[in-house]
Amino acid sequence: MSAQIIDGKQIAASVRGEWKLRAEKLIQSGTTPGLAVIIVGDNPASSIYVRNKVRACSEIGIFSEVHSFPQDAQQQEVLDCIHALNENTHIHGILVQLPLPPHFENNRVITSIAVEKDVDGFHLYNIGALVTGNAHFLPCTPYGVMVMLERHQISIEGQHAVVVGRSNIVGKPMALMLLERGATVTVCTSRTRDLSQFTKQADILIVATGKPRLITAAMVKPGVTVIDVGINRSADGTLCGDVDFEPVKEIAGYITPVPGGVGPMTITMLLCNTILAAERAHAGVNSEFNQDNF
Ligand code: GUN
């Protein structure tokens, strides 16, 4: 039997509907959630992501502003901008679009964001909080995956989750979130020797490698839940994931399509994190974070 499709567009729409109500409540009580996006250089993919983020913000009632810097900007200019945004009470979330140009130090820039405004969850403090099971903001893509699993009531505790990919943005935080929920987690990379030996054991298989159709039907066990985080352009110009969708769909229990799977969830969770940040600021619960401590 063919797998049940996990429809990211539908789940994203439903999550946005719920959070729009929270944003409206906040606005009525005097706080409009605000997001600042910083982009350095003119990476075409980054420009599209930023445009989509700005549009999604306006649809849900979040105020947003974009701070654009040229490719040859000095790191200090960007740090100065972040410091000003840290102090700006209209801004509750700050996001630095990655990748940054090679002459930038990623950790230096991201760690200059106030912890309580780090809606990407990439600040070293927030990563440490996630590792120790006290997450303050969950990184958006793996957070979106967890919501997809929850909405389909796919059990996690005691299951064997195999994550293929070890990026800081997806693979590593994904593994930590699944571990926190009681899964037995194996982390592989696209170069893992005899990768299929691991993927065949997965009850939940999450793939985030950027390698088109890396996972074939011969590499999965019947009934597995397959979450494809990859988004690649094939030679013929169409989009494809890291999973060979059509044949794998015939074996899996659940599967996400590309496009229309994980993609729509990432921006959605950014909106949620920004509204959450604004709710916390409104309630005055951020005093525990003193930037001087980090
Ligand atoms: N570049 C690719 N994905 C992301 C993301 O989730 N956040 C940021 N800031 N940059 C990215």
XYZ file of C-alpha atoms and ligand atoms in Angstrom:
305
model
C 0.000 0.000 0.000
C 1.180 3.500 -0.811
C 2.331 5.726 2.069
C 0.205 8.408 3.644
C 1.457 11.796 2.477
C 2.377 14.297 5.180
C 1.114 17.528 3.669
C 3.351 20.348 4.878
C 1.262 23.044 3.237
C -1.852 21.930 5.072
C -0.126 21.577 8.450
C 1.624 24.934 7.975
C -1.715 26.620 7.215
C -3.301 25.131 10.302
C -0.370 26.112 12.575
C -0.354 29.639 11.130
C -4.085 29.943 11.789
C -3.561 29.063 15.460
C -0.623 31.443 15.894
C -2.360 34.262 14.053
C -4.875 34.289 16.901
C -2.041 34.562 19.416
C -0.528 37.439 17.403
C -3.898 39.210 17.292
C -4.322 38.866 21.042
C -0.871 40.325 21.585
C -1.519 43.222 19.201
C -4.782 43.978 21.019
C -2.873 44.148 24.278
C -0.418 46.654 22.804
C 2.526 44.605 21.481
C 2.965 44.067 17.743
C 5.472 41.235 17.215
C 8.510 42.524 15.294
C 11.156 40.617 13.317
C 14.396 42.057 11.913
C 16.132 40.159 9.136
C 19.758 40.851 8.272
C 21.081 39.818 4.887
C 24.649 40.269 3.691
C 25.484 39.973 -0.009
C 23.244 39.017 -2.881
C 22.992 35.219 -2.762
C 19.894 34.662 -4.950
C 18.488 31.855 -2.788
C 18.915 33.958 0.363
C 17.155 36.906 -1.284
C 14.170 34.687 -2.122
C 14.055 33.236 1.418
C 14.132 36.727 2.913
C 11.372 37.956 0.606
C 9.222 34.956 1.578
C 9.860 35.562 5.267
C 8.813 39.211 4.987
C 5.607 38.260 3.153
C 4.748 35.548 5.663
C 5.260 38.023 8.506
C 2.819 40.525 7.049
C 0.216 37.787 6.483
C 0.246 36.776 10.144
C 0.458 40.280 11.638
C 4.176 40.500 12.417
C 5.962 43.783 11.708
C 9.216 43.086 9.831
C 12.203 45.034 8.582
C 15.135 43.983 6.429
C 18.675 45.256 6.908
C 20.705 44.608 3.743
C 24.478 44.858 3.577
C 26.748 44.499 0.530
C 28.927 41.400 0.083
C 32.041 43.384 1.061
C 30.520 44.847 4.253
C 32.695 44.808 7.348
C 31.637 42.423 10.097
C 31.664 45.313 12.581
C 28.916 47.150 10.648
C 26.677 44.106 10.999
C 27.556 43.709 14.681
C 26.656 47.381 15.249
C 23.307 46.813 13.537
C 22.622 43.758 15.725
C 23.533 45.680 18.881
C 21.040 48.412 17.956
C 18.335 45.817 17.239
C 19.046 44.115 20.579
C 18.085 47.395 22.256
C 15.081 48.093 20.034
C 11.910 47.266 21.967
C 9.815 47.026 18.767
C 11.944 44.110 17.584
C 11.386 40.747 19.299
C 13.203 38.485 16.843
C 16.498 38.942 14.980
C 17.561 36.644 12.185
C 20.823 36.725 10.268
C 20.295 34.990 6.951
C 22.979 32.376 6.306
C 25.362 31.853 4.628
C 27.396 34.918 5.490
C 30.325 35.927 3.215
C 33.539 33.984 3.904
C 35.217 36.881 5.750
C 32.530 36.758 8.469
C 32.796 34.665 11.647
C 29.370 33.011 11.921
C 29.510 32.318 15.638
C 30.729 35.811 16.471
C 27.803 37.337 14.560
C 25.102 34.968 15.796
C 26.302 35.128 19.370
C 25.958 38.908 19.306
C 22.162 38.485 18.965
C 20.368 38.841 22.304
C 19.486 35.303 23.444
C 15.810 36.204 23.924
C 15.612 37.516 20.311
C 17.413 34.560 18.681
C 14.344 33.186 16.882
C 16.490 30.890 14.696
C 17.767 29.179 17.859
C 21.354 29.314 16.545
C 22.969 31.248 19.418
C 25.484 29.091 21.288
C 23.467 29.597 24.496
C 20.294 28.380 22.806
C 22.120 25.387 21.354
C 23.412 24.573 24.842
C 19.885 24.930 26.212
C 18.643 22.498 23.564
C 21.413 19.985 24.348
C 20.483 20.035 28.031
C 16.758 19.640 27.402
C 15.830 23.245 28.284
C 15.322 24.668 24.808
C 14.390 28.324 24.698
C 13.851 28.534 20.918
C 13.788 25.450 18.726
C 15.572 25.819 15.347
C 12.834 26.253 12.758
C 13.310 23.344 10.347
C 13.641 20.526 12.902
C 10.892 22.178 14.978
C 8.680 22.001 11.877
C 9.498 18.309 11.468
C 8.501 17.625 15.090
C 5.189 19.393 14.523
C 4.558 17.285 11.400
C 5.179 14.075 13.368
C 2.923 15.287 16.182
C 0.058 16.282 13.886
C 0.057 12.761 12.454
C 0.416 11.235 15.927
C 3.510 9.355 14.858
C 5.043 7.980 18.021
C 8.623 8.876 18.768
C 9.380 7.378 22.170
C 11.239 4.104 21.862
C 11.406 4.340 18.081
C 14.632 4.186 16.114
C 15.121 7.512 14.373
C 17.880 7.737 11.790
C 18.984 11.239 10.800
C 21.065 11.498 7.630
C 22.880 14.848 7.657
C 24.819 16.602 10.380
C 24.339 20.307 9.682
C 24.041 22.786 12.535
C 20.732 24.024 11.076
C 18.961 20.677 10.625
C 20.762 17.379 11.326
C 22.288 18.069 14.738
C 19.316 19.882 16.350
C 16.958 17.313 14.782
C 18.835 14.472 16.452
C 18.728 16.284 19.807
C 14.989 16.941 19.616
C 14.223 13.322 18.785
C 16.521 12.152 21.579
C 14.736 14.475 23.996
C 11.449 12.849 23.018
C 12.759 9.380 23.820
C 13.820 8.095 20.405
C 16.913 6.001 19.901
C 18.836 8.175 17.481
C 21.474 7.294 14.894
C 23.145 10.140 13.037
C 24.654 9.370 9.619
C 26.017 11.503 6.822
C 25.789 11.097 3.063
C 29.256 9.537 3.288
C 28.452 6.953 5.942
C 29.887 3.590 4.866
C 27.068 1.213 3.923
C 24.458 3.885 4.650
C 21.593 1.518 3.817
C 22.561 -0.760 6.700
C 21.477 2.128 8.991
C 18.575 3.561 7.018
C 16.950 0.100 6.789
C 16.722 0.024 10.574
C 14.852 3.324 10.800
C 11.294 3.602 12.106
C 11.633 7.324 11.415
C 14.072 8.384 8.691
C 14.979 12.064 8.376
C 17.155 13.053 5.456
C 18.881 16.436 5.154
C 21.965 16.067 2.979
C 21.353 18.120 -0.163
C 22.069 15.022 -2.294
C 19.260 14.494 -4.812
C 17.503 11.110 -4.437
C 20.189 9.728 -2.104
C 17.647 7.438 -0.418
C 16.271 4.744 -2.696
C 13.536 2.172 -2.157
C 16.120 -0.521 -1.396
C 17.334 1.520 1.590
C 14.109 1.673 3.640
C 12.001 -0.800 5.558
C 8.246 -1.213 5.044
C 6.107 1.165 7.093
C 8.892 3.665 7.850
C 8.082 7.371 8.305
C 10.234 9.293 5.828
C 10.857 13.011 6.279
C 12.704 14.608 3.368
C 14.289 17.932 4.242
C 16.230 18.177 0.976
C 15.294 20.529 -1.802
C 17.365 20.165 -4.941
C 16.976 21.192 -8.549
C 17.240 18.287 -10.994
C 18.936 18.536 -14.375
C 15.500 19.034 -15.993
C 14.790 22.038 -13.753
C 12.220 20.372 -11.491
C 12.587 20.245 -7.710
C 13.399 16.986 -5.977
C 14.260 15.931 -2.471
C 16.998 13.745 -0.990
C 14.594 10.787 -1.235
C 13.574 9.013 -4.442
C 9.943 9.848 -3.717
C 7.866 7.676 -6.076
C 9.415 4.259 -5.337
C 9.994 4.995 -1.631
C 6.343 6.069 -1.282
C 5.306 2.507 -2.173
C 7.208 1.103 0.825
C 6.935 3.802 3.503
C 4.059 4.276 5.954
C 4.276 8.073 5.865
C 6.289 10.342 3.595
C 6.747 14.078 2.981
C 6.744 15.331 -0.626
C 9.151 17.876 -2.139
C 7.984 20.552 -2.647
C 5.084 20.899 -0.203
C 6.566 18.917 2.677
C 9.048 20.319 5.189
C 9.587 23.551 3.200
C 6.377 25.341 4.228
C 6.997 24.417 7.871
C 10.322 26.243 8.254
C 8.997 29.767 7.774
C 5.912 28.856 9.790
C 8.012 27.951 12.809
C 9.987 31.188 12.426
C 6.687 33.064 12.702
C 5.776 31.016 15.797
C 9.148 31.710 17.427
C 8.794 35.443 16.727
C 5.315 35.568 18.237
C 6.580 33.532 21.199
C 9.464 35.993 21.666
C 6.991 38.894 21.602
C 4.711 37.139 24.106
C 7.645 36.655 26.464
C 8.749 40.280 26.082
C 5.165 41.431 26.692
C 4.930 39.295 29.817
C 8.338 40.569 30.973
C 9.839 37.127 31.436
C 13.170 37.805 29.756
C 14.980 39.315 32.706
C 16.897 36.058 33.278
C 18.855 36.773 30.107
C 21.653 39.209 30.582
C 23.661 39.529 27.417
C 26.713 40.458 29.471
C 26.834 36.879 30.701
C 27.517 35.393 27.286
N 19.838 29.695 5.587
C 19.282 28.506 5.265
N 18.405 28.143 6.212
C 18.396 29.102 7.147
C 17.673 29.293 8.353
O 16.856 28.477 8.783
N 17.949 30.437 9.030
C 18.853 31.331 8.581
N 19.069 32.409 9.327
N 19.534 31.187 7.476
C 19.305 30.085 6.752
